[in-house]
Short mmCIF file of C-alpha atoms and ligand atoms in Angstrom, two decimals:
data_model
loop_
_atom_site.label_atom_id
_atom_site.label_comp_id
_atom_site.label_asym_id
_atom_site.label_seq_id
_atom_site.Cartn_x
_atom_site.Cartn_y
_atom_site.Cartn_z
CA UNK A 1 112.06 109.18 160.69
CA UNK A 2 110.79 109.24 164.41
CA UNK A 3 111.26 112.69 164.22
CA UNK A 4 109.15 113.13 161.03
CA UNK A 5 106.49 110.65 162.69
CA UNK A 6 106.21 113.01 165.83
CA UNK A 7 105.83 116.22 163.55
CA UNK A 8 102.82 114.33 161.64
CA UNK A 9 101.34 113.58 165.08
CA UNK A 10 101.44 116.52 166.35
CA UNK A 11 99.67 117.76 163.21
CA UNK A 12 97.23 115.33 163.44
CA UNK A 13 96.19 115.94 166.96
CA UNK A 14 95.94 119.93 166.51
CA UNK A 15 94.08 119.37 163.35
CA UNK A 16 91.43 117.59 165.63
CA UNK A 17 91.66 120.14 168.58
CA UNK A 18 91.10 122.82 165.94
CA UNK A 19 87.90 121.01 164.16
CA UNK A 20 86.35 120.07 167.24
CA UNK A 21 86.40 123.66 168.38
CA UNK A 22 84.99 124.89 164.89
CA UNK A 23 82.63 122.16 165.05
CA UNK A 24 80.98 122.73 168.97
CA UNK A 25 79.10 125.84 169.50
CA UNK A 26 77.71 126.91 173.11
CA UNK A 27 74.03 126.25 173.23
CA UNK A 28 72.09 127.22 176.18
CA UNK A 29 68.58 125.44 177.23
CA UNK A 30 66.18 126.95 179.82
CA UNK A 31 64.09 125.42 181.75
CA UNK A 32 62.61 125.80 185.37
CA UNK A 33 58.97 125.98 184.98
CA UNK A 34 56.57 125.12 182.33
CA UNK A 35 53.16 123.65 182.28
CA UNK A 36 54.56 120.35 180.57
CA UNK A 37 57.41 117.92 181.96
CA UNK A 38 60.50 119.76 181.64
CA UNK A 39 62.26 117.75 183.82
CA UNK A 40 62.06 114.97 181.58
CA UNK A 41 62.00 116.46 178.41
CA UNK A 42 65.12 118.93 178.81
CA UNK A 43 67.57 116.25 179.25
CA UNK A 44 66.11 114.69 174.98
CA UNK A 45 66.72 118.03 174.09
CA UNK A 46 70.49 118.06 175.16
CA UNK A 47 70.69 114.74 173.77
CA UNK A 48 69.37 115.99 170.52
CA UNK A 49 71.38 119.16 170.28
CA UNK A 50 74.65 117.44 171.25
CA UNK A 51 74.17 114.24 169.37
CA UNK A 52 74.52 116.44 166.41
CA UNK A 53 78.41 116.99 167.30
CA UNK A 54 78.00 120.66 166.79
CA UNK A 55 76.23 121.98 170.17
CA UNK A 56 77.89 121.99 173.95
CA UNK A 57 74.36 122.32 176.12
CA UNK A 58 74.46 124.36 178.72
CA UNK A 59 71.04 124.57 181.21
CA UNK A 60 70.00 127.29 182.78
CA UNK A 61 66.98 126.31 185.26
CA UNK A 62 65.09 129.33 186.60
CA UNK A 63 63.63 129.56 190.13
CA UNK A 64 60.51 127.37 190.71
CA UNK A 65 57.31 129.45 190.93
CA UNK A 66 57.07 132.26 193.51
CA UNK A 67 60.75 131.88 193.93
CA UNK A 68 63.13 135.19 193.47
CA UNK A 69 62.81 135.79 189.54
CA UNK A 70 65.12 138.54 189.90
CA UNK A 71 67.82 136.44 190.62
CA UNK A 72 67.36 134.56 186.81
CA UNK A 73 70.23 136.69 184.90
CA UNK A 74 71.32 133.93 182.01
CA UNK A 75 74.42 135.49 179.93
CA UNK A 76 72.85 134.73 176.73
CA UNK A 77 75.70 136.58 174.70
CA UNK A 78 78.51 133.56 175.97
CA UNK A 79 76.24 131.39 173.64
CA UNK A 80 75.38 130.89 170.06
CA UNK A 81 71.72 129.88 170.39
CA UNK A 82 69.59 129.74 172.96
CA UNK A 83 66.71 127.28 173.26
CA UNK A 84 63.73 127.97 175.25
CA UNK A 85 61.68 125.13 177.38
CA UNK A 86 60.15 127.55 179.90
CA UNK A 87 56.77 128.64 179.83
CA UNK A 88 56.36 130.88 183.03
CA UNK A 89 56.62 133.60 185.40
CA UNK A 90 57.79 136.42 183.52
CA UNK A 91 61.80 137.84 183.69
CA UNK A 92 62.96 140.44 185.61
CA UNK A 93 63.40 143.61 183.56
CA UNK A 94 67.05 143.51 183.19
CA UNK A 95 66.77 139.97 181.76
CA UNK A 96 64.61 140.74 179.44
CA UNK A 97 66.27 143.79 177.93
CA UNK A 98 69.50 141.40 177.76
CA UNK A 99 67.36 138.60 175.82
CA UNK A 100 66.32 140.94 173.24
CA UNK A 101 69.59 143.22 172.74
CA UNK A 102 70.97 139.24 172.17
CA UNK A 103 68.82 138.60 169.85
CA UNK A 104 68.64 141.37 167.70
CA UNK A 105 72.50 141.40 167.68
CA UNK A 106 72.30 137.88 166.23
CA UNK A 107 71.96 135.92 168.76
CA UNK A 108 70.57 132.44 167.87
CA UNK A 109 66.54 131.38 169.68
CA UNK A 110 64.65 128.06 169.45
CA UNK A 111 61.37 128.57 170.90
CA UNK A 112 60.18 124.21 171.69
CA UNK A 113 56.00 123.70 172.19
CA UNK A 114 54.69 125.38 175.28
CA UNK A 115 57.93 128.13 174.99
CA UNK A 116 54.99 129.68 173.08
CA UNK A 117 52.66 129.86 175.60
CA UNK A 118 55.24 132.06 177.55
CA UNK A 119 54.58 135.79 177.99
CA UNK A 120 51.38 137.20 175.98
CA UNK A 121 52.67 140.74 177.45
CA UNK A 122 56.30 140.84 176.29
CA UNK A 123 56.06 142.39 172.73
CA UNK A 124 59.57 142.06 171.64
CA UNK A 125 59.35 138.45 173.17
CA UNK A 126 56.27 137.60 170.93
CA UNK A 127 57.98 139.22 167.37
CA UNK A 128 60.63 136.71 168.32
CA UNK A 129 58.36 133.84 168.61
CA UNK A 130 56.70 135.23 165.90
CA UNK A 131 53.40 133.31 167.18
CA UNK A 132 51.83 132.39 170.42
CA UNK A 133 49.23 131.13 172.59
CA UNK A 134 46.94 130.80 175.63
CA UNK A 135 47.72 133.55 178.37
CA UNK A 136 45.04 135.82 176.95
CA UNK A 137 46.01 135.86 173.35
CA UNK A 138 43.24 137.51 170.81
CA UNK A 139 42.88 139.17 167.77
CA UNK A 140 44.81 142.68 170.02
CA UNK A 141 47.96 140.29 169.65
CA UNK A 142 48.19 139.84 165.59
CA UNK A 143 46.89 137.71 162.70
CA UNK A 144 46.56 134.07 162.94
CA UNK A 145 48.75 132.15 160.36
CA UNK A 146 47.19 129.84 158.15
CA UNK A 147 47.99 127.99 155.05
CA UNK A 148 45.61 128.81 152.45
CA UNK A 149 45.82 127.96 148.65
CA UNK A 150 49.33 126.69 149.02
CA UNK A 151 50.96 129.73 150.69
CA UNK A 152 51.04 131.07 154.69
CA UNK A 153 48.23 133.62 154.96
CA UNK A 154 47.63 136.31 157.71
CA UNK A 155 43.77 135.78 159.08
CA UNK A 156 42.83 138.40 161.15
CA UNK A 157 39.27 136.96 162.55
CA UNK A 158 38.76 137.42 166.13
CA UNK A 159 39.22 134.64 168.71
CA UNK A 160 41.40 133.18 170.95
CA UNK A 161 45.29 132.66 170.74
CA UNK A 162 46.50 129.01 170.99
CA UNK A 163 44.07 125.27 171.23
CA UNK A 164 44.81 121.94 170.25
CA UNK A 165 42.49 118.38 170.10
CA UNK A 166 43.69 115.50 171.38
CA UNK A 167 46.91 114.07 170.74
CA UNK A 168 47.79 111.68 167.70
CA UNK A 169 49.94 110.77 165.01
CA UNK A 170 49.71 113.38 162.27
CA UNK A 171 51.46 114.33 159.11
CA UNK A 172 53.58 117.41 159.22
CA UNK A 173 54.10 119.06 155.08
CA UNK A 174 57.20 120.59 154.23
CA UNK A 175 55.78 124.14 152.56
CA UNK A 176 59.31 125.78 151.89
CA UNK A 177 61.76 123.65 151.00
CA UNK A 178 64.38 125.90 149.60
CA UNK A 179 65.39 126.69 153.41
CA UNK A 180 68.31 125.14 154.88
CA UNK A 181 65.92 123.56 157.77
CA UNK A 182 64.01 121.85 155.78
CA UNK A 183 65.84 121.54 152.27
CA UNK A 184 66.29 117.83 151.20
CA UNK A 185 63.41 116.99 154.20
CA UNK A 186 60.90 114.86 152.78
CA UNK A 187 57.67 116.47 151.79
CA UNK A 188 55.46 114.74 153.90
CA UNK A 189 56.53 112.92 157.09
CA UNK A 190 54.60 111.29 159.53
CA UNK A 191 55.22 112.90 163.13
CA UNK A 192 54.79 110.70 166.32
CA UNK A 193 51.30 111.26 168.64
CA UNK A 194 51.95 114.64 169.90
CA UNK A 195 49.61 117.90 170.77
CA UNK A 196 48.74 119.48 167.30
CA UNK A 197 48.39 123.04 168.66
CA UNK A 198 46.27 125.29 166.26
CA UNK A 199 44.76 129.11 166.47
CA UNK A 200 48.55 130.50 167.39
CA UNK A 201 48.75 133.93 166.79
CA UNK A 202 50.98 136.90 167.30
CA UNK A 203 53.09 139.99 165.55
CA UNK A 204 53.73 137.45 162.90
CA UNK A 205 56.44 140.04 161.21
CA UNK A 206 59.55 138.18 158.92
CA UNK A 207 57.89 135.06 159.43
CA UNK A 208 58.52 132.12 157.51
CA UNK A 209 56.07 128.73 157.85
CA UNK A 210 58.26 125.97 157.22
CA UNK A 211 56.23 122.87 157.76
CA UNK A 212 52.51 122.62 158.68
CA UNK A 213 49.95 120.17 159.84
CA UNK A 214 45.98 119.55 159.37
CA UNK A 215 44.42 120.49 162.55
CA UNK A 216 41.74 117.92 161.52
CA UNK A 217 38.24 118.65 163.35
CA UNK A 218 37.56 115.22 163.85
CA UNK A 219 40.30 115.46 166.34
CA UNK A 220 38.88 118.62 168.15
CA UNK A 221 41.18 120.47 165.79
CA UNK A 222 40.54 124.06 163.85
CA UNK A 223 40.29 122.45 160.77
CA UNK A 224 42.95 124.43 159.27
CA UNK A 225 46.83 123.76 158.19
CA UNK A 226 48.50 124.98 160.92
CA UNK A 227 51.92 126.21 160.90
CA UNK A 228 54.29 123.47 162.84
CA UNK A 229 57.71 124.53 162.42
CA UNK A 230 58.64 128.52 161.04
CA UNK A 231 62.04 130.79 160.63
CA UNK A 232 61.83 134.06 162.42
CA UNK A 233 64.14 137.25 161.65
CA UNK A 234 64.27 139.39 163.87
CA UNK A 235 67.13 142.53 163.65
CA UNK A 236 70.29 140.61 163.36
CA UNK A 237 68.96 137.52 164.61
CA UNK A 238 67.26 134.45 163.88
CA UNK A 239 64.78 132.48 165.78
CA UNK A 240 63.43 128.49 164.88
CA UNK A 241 59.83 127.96 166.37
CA UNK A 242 59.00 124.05 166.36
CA UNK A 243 55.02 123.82 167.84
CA UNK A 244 56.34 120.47 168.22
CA UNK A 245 57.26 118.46 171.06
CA UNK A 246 54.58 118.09 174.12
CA UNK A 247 55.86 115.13 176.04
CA UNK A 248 59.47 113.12 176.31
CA UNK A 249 57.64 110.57 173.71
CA UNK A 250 57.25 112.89 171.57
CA UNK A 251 60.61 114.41 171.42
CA UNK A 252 61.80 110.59 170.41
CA UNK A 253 60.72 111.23 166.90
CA UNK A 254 63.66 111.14 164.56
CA UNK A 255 61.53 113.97 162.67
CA UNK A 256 61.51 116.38 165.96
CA UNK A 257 65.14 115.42 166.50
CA UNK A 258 66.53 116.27 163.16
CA UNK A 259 64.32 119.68 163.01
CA UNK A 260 65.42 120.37 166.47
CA UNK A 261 69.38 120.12 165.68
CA UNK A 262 68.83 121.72 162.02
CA UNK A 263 66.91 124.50 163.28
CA UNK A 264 69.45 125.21 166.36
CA UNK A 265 72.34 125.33 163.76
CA UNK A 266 70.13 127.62 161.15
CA UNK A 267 69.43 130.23 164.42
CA UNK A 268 73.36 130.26 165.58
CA UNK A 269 75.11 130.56 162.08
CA UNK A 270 72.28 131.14 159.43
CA UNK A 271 73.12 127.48 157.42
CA UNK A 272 73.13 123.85 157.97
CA UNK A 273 75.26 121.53 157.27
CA UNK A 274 73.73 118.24 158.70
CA UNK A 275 72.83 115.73 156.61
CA UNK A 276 69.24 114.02 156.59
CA UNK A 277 69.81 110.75 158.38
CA UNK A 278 68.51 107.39 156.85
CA UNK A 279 66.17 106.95 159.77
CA UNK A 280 64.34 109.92 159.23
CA UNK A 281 60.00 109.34 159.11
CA UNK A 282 58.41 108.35 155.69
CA UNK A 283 54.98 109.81 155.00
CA UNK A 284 53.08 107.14 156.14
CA UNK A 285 56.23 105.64 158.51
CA UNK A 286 56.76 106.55 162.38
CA UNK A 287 60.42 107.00 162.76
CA UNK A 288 61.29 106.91 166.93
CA UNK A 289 65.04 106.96 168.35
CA UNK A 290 65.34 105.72 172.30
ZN1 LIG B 301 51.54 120.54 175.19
#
């Protein structure tokens, strides 16, 4: 009998060693300079991602500005999705050419809010990203995306890459929900005060607009739906772009949590198996986690 009882425990317990190392993949975030508080909004997205149960967050923090770039050599391949909070100087050479073979092998990417702003000049960067802004972007850098008539349209117009109004609460529309980010999502959720950006543009190639927003131009906004979160492919890879997430505040929406962790496990294995939490925002009811 005692023997029998060990044999089950010992079953047990490598039953849970074996789940728990199905259930945690290596995520990586970087960070290190940015034009928004990364120091304090890094440590809510390693909250986020391991809160989930399925991510062990690594950071990477790059050299401050001016500081010896070369030196910035992440090993991107030791992880299953990578998850960008940098917006800065650009990567040496080698570190780029390692980012993209990563990628394109199937490496998972999460670009978060200013992550777009990051370099206008790298092309394979930007058909990653799918969209961008500021830094110079114009018409030379791709279509804007709009949605128009109830489906994402290319709008080539010339202007500038990348603006936003001022901040405030605004309703972000599920406009694909037969992908696994956003399946079972409702359709309309109301998104804490955050920095609507609008006018992103870019390569915009296997490009998927998963949720918008109304850049409303009583805000200072474009006045167009403007694509909030989207599913990039990109070779063997996939890539979740949230526009989402300016400050620590606003990363304490349940709605940018839940994207966050869905979209991090769609871009390292392709599905999701989370389920939508109870908590998660109404259309017309702020849902905040401290
Ligand atoms: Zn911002």
């Amino acid at each position: 009998m005692k023997h029998l009882f060990l044999t089950i425990l010992a079953g047990v317990s490598l039953l849970a060693t074996s789940l728990s190392h199905a259930a945690q993949m290596k995520a990586l975030v970087i960070d290190g300079q940015n034009n928004h508080n990364w120091k304090g909004t890094t440590p809510l997205l390693v909250k986020a991602l391991e809160s989930s149960g399925l991510f062990k967050v690594t950071v990477a923090t790059s050299p401050a500005k001016g500081g010896d770039m070369a030196s910035f050599k992440p090993k991107f391949s030791d992880f299953e999705v990578v998850i960008s909070n940098y917006n800065g100087e650009p990567w040496s050479a080698e570190t780029k050419a390692a980012f993209e073979a990563y990628v394109k092998n199937g490496g998972g990417f999460v670009s978060v809010h200013a992550a777009d702003n990051s370099f206008p000049e790298w092309k394979e960067y930007n058909k990653i990203i799918g969209v961008g802004g500021w830094g110079g972007r114009t018409e030379k850098d791709g279509p804007y995306v709009r949605f128009i008539d109830g489906k994402a349209t290319k709008v080539m117009d010339a202007g500038r890459g990348g603006s936003h109004g001022q901040q405030h609460d605004f309703v972000v529309e599920v406009r694909d929900a037969s992908h696994p980010i956003t399946a079972g999502l409702p359709a309309k959720w109301l998104h804490v005060k955050d920095e609507l950006y609008d006018r992103l543009r870019g390569p915009a190639e296997n490009l998927t607009v998963l949720a918008t927003a109304f850049a409303n131009p009583a805000k200072g906004g474009s006045g167009h739906h403007e694509p909030m979160l989207m599913a990039i492919e990109y070779g063997k890879g996939r890539s979740f772009h949230t526009a989402l997430g300016h400050s620590p505040e606003c990363m304490k929406c349940v709605g940018f949590i839940v994207t966050l962790q869905r979209g991090a496990e769609w871009a390292a294995t392709g599905k999701v198996t989370q389920k939508v939490p109870a908590d998660f925002p109404g259309a017309d009811k702020l849902s905040i986690r401290d």
